[in-house]
CSV table of C-alpha atoms in Angstrom, one decimal:
chain,number,residue,atom,x,y,z
W,1,UNK,CA,110.8,64.3,114.1
W,2,UNK,CA,109.2,62.0,112.1
W,3,UNK,CA,105.7,64.2,112.0
W,4,UNK,CA,108.2,67.0,110.5
W,5,UNK,CA,110.2,64.9,107.9
W,6,UNK,CA,106.6,63.5,106.7
W,7,UNK,CA,105.4,67.0,106.5
W,8,UNK,CA,107.9,68.6,104.7
W,9,UNK,CA,108.2,65.0,102.0
W,10,UNK,CA,104.0,66.2,101.8
W,11,UNK,CA,104.8,69.8,100.8
W,12,UNK,CA,107.7,68.9,98.9
W,13,UNK,CA,105.4,66.0,96.9
W,14,UNK,CA,102.8,68.7,96.7
W,15,UNK,CA,104.8,71.1,94.9
W,16,UNK,CA,106.8,68.5,92.9
W,17,UNK,CA,103.0,67.5,91.1
W,18,UNK,CA,102.5,71.1,91.1
W,19,UNK,CA,105.6,71.8,88.5
W,20,UNK,CA,105.5,68.5,86.7
W,21,UNK,CA,102.1,67.5,86.2
W,22,UNK,CA,98.8,70.3,86.9
W,23,UNK,CA,101.4,73.0,85.8
W,24,UNK,CA,104.3,71.6,83.0
W,25,UNK,CA,103.5,73.3,80.4
W,26,UNK,CA,104.0,77.3,81.1
W,27,UNK,CA,100.3,78.7,80.5
W,28,UNK,CA,98.5,81.8,81.7
W,29,UNK,CA,96.5,80.9,84.3
W,30,UNK,CA,92.7,82.4,84.1
W,31,UNK,CA,90.7,83.8,87.3
W,32,UNK,CA,88.8,80.9,87.0
W,33,UNK,CA,91.2,78.7,87.3
W,34,UNK,CA,93.0,80.7,89.9
W,35,UNK,CA,89.5,80.8,92.1
W,36,UNK,CA,89.3,77.1,91.3
W,37,UNK,CA,92.7,76.7,93.2
W,38,UNK,CA,92.3,79.0,96.3
W,39,UNK,CA,89.4,77.3,97.5
W,40,UNK,CA,91.2,74.3,96.9
W,41,UNK,CA,94.1,75.7,99.3
W,42,UNK,CA,91.8,77.0,102.0
W,43,UNK,CA,90.0,73.9,101.7
W,44,UNK,CA,93.0,71.8,102.3
W,45,UNK,CA,94.3,74.5,105.0
W,46,UNK,CA,91.1,74.3,106.7
W,47,UNK,CA,90.9,70.4,106.8
W,48,UNK,CA,94.6,70.1,108.0
W,49,UNK,CA,93.3,71.8,111.4
W,50,UNK,CA,92.1,68.7,111.9
W,51,UNK,CA,95.0,66.6,111.0
W,52,UNK,CA,96.2,69.3,114.2
W,53,UNK,CA,93.6,68.2,116.6
W,54,UNK,CA,94.8,64.5,115.8
W,55,UNK,CA,98.3,65.2,116.2
W,56,UNK,CA,97.6,66.8,119.6
W,57,UNK,CA,95.4,64.0,120.9
W,58,UNK,CA,98.5,61.5,120.7
W,59,UNK,CA,102.4,61.7,121.4
W,60,UNK,CA,103.6,61.8,117.7
W,61,UNK,CA,104.0,65.7,117.7
W,62,UNK,CA,105.8,67.7,120.8
W,63,UNK,CA,103.9,69.6,122.8
W,64,UNK,CA,106.0,72.3,124.6
W,65,UNK,CA,102.9,74.9,125.5
W,66,UNK,CA,100.8,71.5,126.5
W,67,UNK,CA,98.4,72.6,124.4
W,68,UNK,CA,94.9,70.5,124.2
W,69,UNK,CA,93.8,69.5,120.1
W,70,UNK,CA,91.0,72.1,120.5
W,71,UNK,CA,93.5,75.2,121.7
W,72,UNK,CA,96.0,73.9,118.5
W,73,UNK,CA,93.9,73.0,115.9
W,74,UNK,CA,92.5,76.7,116.8
W,75,UNK,CA,95.7,78.5,116.5
W,76,UNK,CA,96.4,76.7,113.7
W,77,UNK,CA,93.8,78.6,111.9
W,78,UNK,CA,94.3,81.6,113.5
W,79,UNK,CA,97.4,81.8,112.5
W,80,UNK,CA,97.2,81.0,108.9
W,81,UNK,CA,94.3,83.7,108.6
W,82,UNK,CA,97.0,86.1,110.0
W,83,UNK,CA,99.7,85.0,107.5
W,84,UNK,CA,96.9,85.0,104.7
W,85,UNK,CA,95.5,88.3,105.4
W,86,UNK,CA,99.4,89.8,106.1
W,87,UNK,CA,100.2,88.2,102.6
W,88,UNK,CA,97.7,91.0,100.7
W,89,UNK,CA,100.2,93.6,100.4
W,90,UNK,CA,102.8,90.8,99.2
W,91,UNK,CA,100.1,90.1,95.8
W,92,UNK,CA,100.5,94.4,95.2
W,93,UNK,CA,104.0,94.2,95.4
W,94,UNK,CA,104.6,91.0,93.3
W,95,UNK,CA,102.0,92.5,91.0
W,96,UNK,CA,104.1,95.9,90.3
W,97,UNK,CA,107.8,93.5,90.6
W,98,UNK,CA,106.1,91.5,87.6
W,99,UNK,CA,104.4,94.8,85.3
W,100,UNK,CA,108.3,96.7,86.2
W,101,UNK,CA,110.4,93.3,84.8
W,102,UNK,CA,107.9,92.9,81.9
W,103,UNK,CA,107.3,89.2,82.8
W,104,UNK,CA,104.9,87.3,80.1
W,105,UNK,CA,101.6,86.5,82.2
W,106,UNK,CA,102.3,82.6,80.8
W,107,UNK,CA,105.9,82.1,83.5
W,108,UNK,CA,104.7,83.9,86.1
W,109,UNK,CA,103.6,80.9,88.0
W,110,UNK,CA,107.1,79.3,87.4
W,111,UNK,CA,108.9,82.0,88.9
W,112,UNK,CA,106.2,82.4,91.8
W,113,UNK,CA,107.1,78.5,91.8
W,114,UNK,CA,110.7,78.8,92.9
W,115,UNK,CA,110.1,81.9,94.9
W,116,UNK,CA,108.1,79.5,97.4
W,117,UNK,CA,110.7,76.9,97.5
W,118,UNK,CA,112.8,79.7,99.0
W,119,UNK,CA,110.4,81.4,101.0
W,120,UNK,CA,109.8,77.8,102.9
W,121,UNK,CA,113.4,78.1,103.4
W,122,UNK,CA,113.6,82.2,105.2
W,123,UNK,CA,110.3,81.4,107.1
W,124,UNK,CA,111.8,78.2,108.5
W,125,UNK,CA,115.3,80.0,109.4
W,126,UNK,CA,113.2,83.1,111.0
W,127,UNK,CA,110.5,81.3,112.9
W,128,UNK,CA,113.4,79.0,114.6
W,129,UNK,CA,115.3,81.7,115.6
W,130,UNK,CA,111.8,83.8,116.7
W,131,UNK,CA,111.2,81.0,118.8
W,132,UNK,CA,114.3,80.2,120.0
W,133,UNK,CA,114.6,84.1,121.1
W,134,UNK,CA,111.3,84.7,122.5
W,135,UNK,CA,111.8,81.0,124.4
W,136,UNK,CA,115.6,82.5,126.0
W,137,UNK,CA,114.7,86.3,126.2
W,138,UNK,CA,111.1,86.8,127.5
W,139,UNK,CA,111.7,90.5,126.7
W,140,UNK,CA,111.6,89.9,123.4
W,141,UNK,CA,107.9,89.0,123.3
W,142,UNK,CA,107.6,93.3,124.1
W,143,UNK,CA,109.9,94.0,121.2
W,144,UNK,CA,108.3,92.0,118.9
W,145,UNK,CA,104.9,93.4,120.2
W,146,UNK,CA,106.0,97.1,119.8
W,147,UNK,CA,107.4,96.6,116.5
W,148,UNK,CA,104.2,95.4,115.3
W,149,UNK,CA,102.3,98.4,117.0
W,150,UNK,CA,104.5,100.4,115.3
W,151,UNK,CA,104.0,98.9,112.4
W,152,UNK,CA,100.3,99.4,112.5
W,153,UNK,CA,100.7,103.2,113.3
W,154,UNK,CA,103.4,103.4,110.1
W,155,UNK,CA,100.5,102.0,107.9
W,156,UNK,CA,97.4,104.2,109.4
W,157,UNK,CA,99.0,107.4,109.6
W,158,UNK,CA,101.7,107.5,106.4
W,159,UNK,CA,99.1,108.3,103.7
W,160,UNK,CA,99.3,107.4,100.1
W,161,UNK,CA,102.1,104.7,99.9
W,162,UNK,CA,105.0,105.7,98.3
W,163,UNK,CA,105.9,103.5,94.8
W,164,UNK,CA,107.8,100.7,94.9
W,165,UNK,CA,110.4,100.9,92.2
W,166,UNK,CA,112.0,97.2,91.5
W,167,UNK,CA,115.1,98.4,89.5
W,168,UNK,CA,115.7,100.7,92.0
W,169,UNK,CA,115.6,98.2,94.6
W,170,UNK,CA,118.6,97.6,96.7
W,171,UNK,CA,118.4,93.4,95.5
W,172,UNK,CA,118.2,95.0,92.0
W,173,UNK,CA,121.1,97.1,92.2
W,174,UNK,CA,123.2,94.2,94.0
W,175,UNK,CA,122.2,91.6,91.9
W,176,UNK,CA,123.4,93.7,88.8
W,177,UNK,CA,127.1,94.2,90.3
W,178,UNK,CA,127.2,90.5,90.7
W,179,UNK,CA,125.9,89.3,87.8
W,180,UNK,CA,124.9,90.8,84.1
W,181,UNK,CA,121.8,91.1,83.6
W,182,UNK,CA,119.9,91.6,80.4
W,183,UNK,CA,116.1,92.6,79.1
W,184,UNK,CA,116.3,89.6,76.5
W,185,UNK,CA,114.1,86.7,78.0
W,186,UNK,CA,113.9,83.0,76.3
W,187,UNK,CA,110.6,81.4,77.1
W,188,UNK,CA,111.1,80.3,80.8
W,189,UNK,CA,114.6,80.7,81.3
W,190,UNK,CA,116.5,82.2,84.5
W,191,UNK,CA,119.6,82.6,82.4
W,192,UNK,CA,121.1,82.3,78.6
W,193,UNK,CA,123.5,83.3,76.9
W,194,UNK,CA,124.7,86.6,75.0
W,195,UNK,CA,127.1,87.7,72.9
W,196,UNK,CA,128.7,89.8,76.5
W,197,UNK,CA,128.0,85.6,78.3
W,198,UNK,CA,125.8,83.9,80.6
W,199,UNK,CA,123.3,87.0,81.9
W,200,UNK,CA,120.2,87.1,84.1
W,201,UNK,CA,116.8,86.7,82.5
W,202,UNK,CA,114.1,89.1,84.0
W,203,UNK,CA,112.8,86.0,85.3
W,204,UNK,CA,115.9,85.5,87.7
W,205,UNK,CA,115.4,89.3,88.6
W,206,UNK,CA,111.9,89.2,89.3
W,207,UNK,CA,112.4,85.9,91.4
W,208,UNK,CA,115.6,87.6,93.7
W,209,UNK,CA,113.7,90.7,94.0
W,210,UNK,CA,110.4,89.0,95.2
W,211,UNK,CA,112.5,86.7,97.7
W,212,UNK,CA,113.6,89.6,99.5
W,213,UNK,CA,110.5,91.6,99.5
W,214,UNK,CA,109.0,88.4,101.1
W,215,UNK,CA,111.6,88.0,103.4
W,216,UNK,CA,111.0,91.7,104.8
W,217,UNK,CA,107.4,90.9,104.5
W,218,UNK,CA,108.0,88.3,106.8
W,219,UNK,CA,109.7,90.6,109.2
W,220,UNK,CA,105.5,91.5,110.2
W,221,UNK,CA,104.2,88.1,109.6
W,222,UNK,CA,106.3,86.1,111.9
W,223,UNK,CA,106.0,87.7,114.8
W,224,UNK,CA,102.2,88.1,114.5
W,225,UNK,CA,101.9,84.8,114.1
W,226,UNK,CA,104.4,83.9,117.2
W,227,UNK,CA,101.8,86.5,119.3
W,228,UNK,CA,99.4,83.8,118.8
W,229,UNK,CA,101.6,80.8,119.5
W,230,UNK,CA,105.3,79.7,120.4
W,231,UNK,CA,104.8,76.3,119.3
W,232,UNK,CA,107.2,75.5,116.7
W,233,UNK,CA,105.0,73.1,114.6
W,234,UNK,CA,101.6,75.2,114.7
W,235,UNK,CA,103.9,78.4,113.4
W,236,UNK,CA,106.1,76.8,110.6
W,237,UNK,CA,102.6,74.6,109.2
W,238,UNK,CA,100.2,77.8,109.2
W,239,UNK,CA,102.8,79.6,107.5
W,240,UNK,CA,103.9,77.2,105.1
W,241,UNK,CA,99.9,76.2,103.8
W,242,UNK,CA,99.7,80.4,103.8
W,243,UNK,CA,102.3,80.4,101.4
W,244,UNK,CA,101.3,77.5,99.2
W,245,UNK,CA,97.9,79.5,98.5
W,246,UNK,CA,99.3,82.7,97.9
W,247,UNK,CA,100.3,81.6,94.1
W,248,UNK,CA,96.5,80.9,93.2
W,249,UNK,CA,95.4,83.9,95.4
W,250,UNK,CA,97.9,86.4,93.3
W,251,UNK,CA,95.9,85.2,90.4
W,252,UNK,CA,92.8,85.3,91.7
W,253,UNK,CA,93.3,89.0,92.8
W,254,UNK,CA,95.6,90.6,90.2
W,255,UNK,CA,92.9,91.7,88.4
W,256,UNK,CA,91.6,92.8,91.2
W,257,UNK,CA,93.6,94.7,93.0
W,258,UNK,CA,91.9,98.2,93.3
W,259,UNK,CA,88.6,96.4,94.6
W,260,UNK,CA,90.5,95.3,97.9
W,261,UNK,CA,92.4,98.8,98.2
W,262,UNK,CA,90.5,99.0,101.5
W,263,UNK,CA,92.1,96.0,102.9
W,264,UNK,CA,94.3,97.8,104.7
W,265,UNK,CA,92.6,98.8,107.3
W,266,UNK,CA,91.6,95.1,108.3
W,267,UNK,CA,95.3,94.8,108.2
W,268,UNK,CA,96.5,98.0,110.6
W,269,UNK,CA,93.3,96.1,113.1
W,270,UNK,CA,95.4,92.9,112.7
W,271,UNK,CA,98.6,94.2,113.1
W,272,UNK,CA,97.6,96.7,116.3
W,273,UNK,CA,95.4,93.7,118.3
W,274,UNK,CA,99.1,91.1,117.9
W,275,UNK,CA,100.8,93.8,119.1
W,276,UNK,CA,98.7,94.9,121.9
W,277,UNK,CA,98.0,91.1,123.2
W,278,UNK,CA,102.3,91.0,122.9
W,279,UNK,CA,102.0,93.6,125.7
W,280,UNK,CA,99.7,93.0,127.2
W,281,UNK,CA,100.1,89.5,127.7
W,282,UNK,CA,101.0,89.4,131.3
W,283,UNK,CA,98.1,91.2,132.4
W,284,UNK,CA,95.2,90.0,129.6
W,285,UNK,CA,94.5,87.1,128.7
W,286,UNK,CA,92.6,86.4,125.6
W,287,UNK,CA,91.1,82.9,124.7
W,288,UNK,CA,92.3,81.1,121.6
W,289,UNK,CA,88.6,81.4,120.0
W,290,UNK,CA,88.3,85.8,120.7
W,291,UNK,CA,91.3,86.1,118.9
W,292,UNK,CA,90.4,83.9,116.2
W,293,UNK,CA,87.3,85.9,115.8
W,294,UNK,CA,88.3,89.3,116.0
W,295,UNK,CA,91.2,88.2,113.3
W,296,UNK,CA,87.9,86.9,110.6
W,297,UNK,CA,85.9,89.6,111.5
W,298,UNK,CA,88.7,91.8,111.0
W,299,UNK,CA,88.6,90.3,107.6
W,300,UNK,CA,85.0,90.1,106.9
W,301,UNK,CA,84.3,93.6,107.3
W,302,UNK,CA,87.5,94.6,105.1
W,303,UNK,CA,86.2,92.6,101.5
W,304,UNK,CA,82.9,93.8,102.6
W,305,UNK,CA,83.6,97.3,102.8
W,306,UNK,CA,86.6,97.3,100.2
W,307,UNK,CA,83.7,95.8,97.6
W,308,UNK,CA,81.2,98.5,98.7
W,309,UNK,CA,83.0,101.2,98.5
W,310,UNK,CA,84.6,99.9,95.1
W,311,UNK,CA,81.1,99.6,93.7
W,312,UNK,CA,80.4,103.1,94.7
W,313,UNK,CA,83.1,104.4,93.0
W,314,UNK,CA,82.5,102.7,89.9
W,315,UNK,CA,78.6,104.2,89.9
W,316,UNK,CA,80.4,107.7,90.8
W,317,UNK,CA,82.7,107.6,87.6
W,318,UNK,CA,80.1,106.0,85.7
W,319,UNK,CA,77.4,108.7,86.0
W,320,UNK,CA,80.3,111.9,85.5
W,321,UNK,CA,81.0,109.9,81.9
């Protein structure tokens, strides 16, 4: 429990520094600043795999699966890459939500900050019950595996994605029945006083919709990581590091979303892989380095293919002009 407490305390300390020092004054996050923080978060995450290696050489952390230090570190990195890759779809949706509610760029970071606090709580609960379910009922592994494979096939054959309209979502409609909603804003405030009383601003509405969407996305990402390991600390820590880096990655990719539109095929490949891994775990044993290599290669191929296709499309459009 000491390791868990120290880890959560460190995360809260990082978030406090983020909001209270580095982003005390709301401002527009430039691509340069976002790329710098994205690199910092990715570097910290990979360095933490060294901490994982050290922890699993000691008795400071519970090791229910009897993992060796190297295997634990590789599983952490694999889980982190899975969560990071599946977060890309989340970035697309966040961009739509901000545009729909006309959230000024300088206040978007504040909304995402509070969104992360909620995500940490919800992910923690989902991971706890997911691990408990798999450990108590062996058939849950097949259930999760089938669900991931179904999700991958749905993404592959669904064709063009249906447009997402945040104001038509269940979260928005439910919230509007509970509290008054105003289109007015007052800096970074979530609630303001109006002629009709206290009302929620677009910032708060966007926050709630983002929280609900994160829970829906976690239905894919949490089972996907459980396919790699059932160790609660590895699943939770890899999830949290990916979530912490999601904000900077959003601002880094927000202006280049169109260039990464073909990354969806990488996500389909990853979901299919982990789904089959769960379904066939009694018959085929894939080593830790094999899972890590497949996921990393899928991401690299997806990124390179997306960038090349994006350049070709730009050249064609310029030629037609």
